[in-house]
Tab-separated table of C-alpha atoms in Angstrom:
chain	number	residue	atom	x	y	z
V	1	MET	CA	5.724	-12.415	-4.129
V	2	LYS	CA	3.104	-10.101	-2.800
V	3	CYS	CA	3.515	-7.340	-0.101
V	4	LEU	CA	0.908	-5.393	1.512
V	5	ILE	CA	2.405	-2.065	2.613
V	6	THR	CA	0.423	-0.164	5.289
V	7	GLY	CA	0.422	3.330	5.365
V	8	GLY	CA	1.700	3.088	1.754
V	9	LEU	CA	0.836	6.783	0.882
V	10	GLY	CA	2.747	8.673	3.457
V	11	TYR	CA	6.403	9.867	2.671
V	12	ILE	CA	8.309	6.648	3.793
V	13	GLY	CA	5.664	3.976	2.610
V	14	SER	CA	5.423	5.565	-0.570
V	15	ASN	CA	9.020	5.352	-1.541
V	16	VAL	CA	9.179	1.860	-0.345
V	17	VAL	CA	6.297	0.961	-2.679
V	18	VAL	CA	8.265	2.224	-5.633
V	19	GLU	CA	11.231	0.352	-4.615
V	20	LEU	CA	9.537	-2.546	-4.242
V	21	PHE	CA	7.527	-2.418	-7.711
V	22	GLU	CA	11.253	-1.645	-9.267
V	23	ALA	CA	12.829	-4.763	-7.436
V	24	GLY	CA	9.565	-6.954	-9.159
V	25	LEU	CA	7.233	-7.699	-6.438
V	26	ASP	CA	3.524	-6.903	-6.249
V	27	VAL	CA	2.384	-4.661	-3.934
V	28	ILE	CA	-0.941	-3.763	-2.254
V	29	VAL	CA	-1.385	-0.505	-0.750
V	30	VAL	CA	-3.614	0.328	2.311
V	31	ASP	CA	-3.744	3.674	3.979
V	32	ASN	CA	-6.526	5.350	5.926
V	33	CYS	CA	-5.195	8.781	4.440
V	34	SER	CA	-5.780	10.673	7.662
V	35	THR	CA	-1.883	12.402	7.149
V	36	SER	CA	-1.698	11.782	3.230
V	37	THR	CA	-3.644	12.043	0.077
V	38	LEU	CA	-4.590	10.114	-2.783
V	39	LYS	CA	-2.314	12.424	-4.890
V	40	SER	CA	0.549	10.148	-3.450
V	41	LEU	CA	-1.275	7.257	-5.270
V	42	THR	CA	-1.218	9.028	-8.334
V	43	ASP	CA	2.485	10.066	-8.081
V	44	ILE	CA	3.141	6.462	-7.120
V	45	GLU	CA	1.728	5.095	-10.365
V	46	SER	CA	3.078	7.627	-12.770
V	47	ILE	CA	6.874	6.720	-11.531
V	48	VAL	CA	5.886	2.424	-11.667
V	49	LYS	CA	3.776	3.042	-14.602
V	50	ARG	CA	1.020	0.662	-13.533
V	51	VAL	CA	-1.770	0.662	-11.794
V	52	VAL	CA	-1.183	0.252	-8.029
V	53	PRO	CA	-3.902	-1.914	-6.089
V	54	PHE	CA	-4.777	0.540	-3.395
V	55	ARG	CA	-7.939	0.162	-0.501
V	56	LYS	CA	-8.659	2.915	1.785
V	57	VAL	CA	-8.506	1.194	5.130
V	58	ASP	CA	-7.804	2.386	8.645
V	59	ILE	CA	-5.925	-0.843	9.881
V	60	ARG	CA	-7.606	-0.541	13.303
V	61	ASP	CA	-10.592	-1.880	11.425
V	62	GLU	CA	-10.001	-5.580	11.883
V	63	ALA	CA	-12.772	-6.458	9.492
V	64	SER	CA	-11.964	-4.026	6.471
V	65	LEU	CA	-8.201	-5.520	7.128
V	66	ALA	CA	-9.347	-8.922	6.981
V	67	ASN	CA	-11.091	-8.141	3.475
V	68	VAL	CA	-8.051	-6.948	2.083
V	69	PHE	CA	-6.332	-10.212	3.213
V	70	SER	CA	-9.093	-12.209	1.442
V	71	GLU	CA	-8.597	-10.332	-1.433
V	72	PHE	CA	-4.970	-10.621	-1.941
V	73	ASN	CA	-2.633	-13.665	-1.571
V	74	ILE	CA	-0.528	-11.552	0.541
V	75	ASP	CA	2.937	-13.156	1.540
V	76	PHE	CA	4.232	-10.512	3.854
V	77	VAL	CA	3.516	-6.921	5.256
V	78	MET	CA	5.873	-3.989	5.668
V	79	HIS	CA	3.847	-1.735	8.606
V	80	PHE	CA	4.547	2.305	8.190
V	81	ALA	CA	1.004	3.197	9.286
V	82	GLY	CA	2.105	6.255	11.687
V	83	LEU	CA	-0.964	6.412	13.984
């Protein structure tokens, strides 16, 4: 199953991303990096030992978010984007 995590580079989102990977799910992360950094992505990848699909997207940008849904066959969404 593929899960889209919004706000996936924040504190809570990044911990959920790691747990989902460890549970065997495929995870796609979107974050606008307004309160996080790409270092979080590097940290996640070092923990799960794989490349994490990431798109720098503000979820208020409907067109960009629609592109993410078109690109990936997403089964469910977990929303952690705080702003």
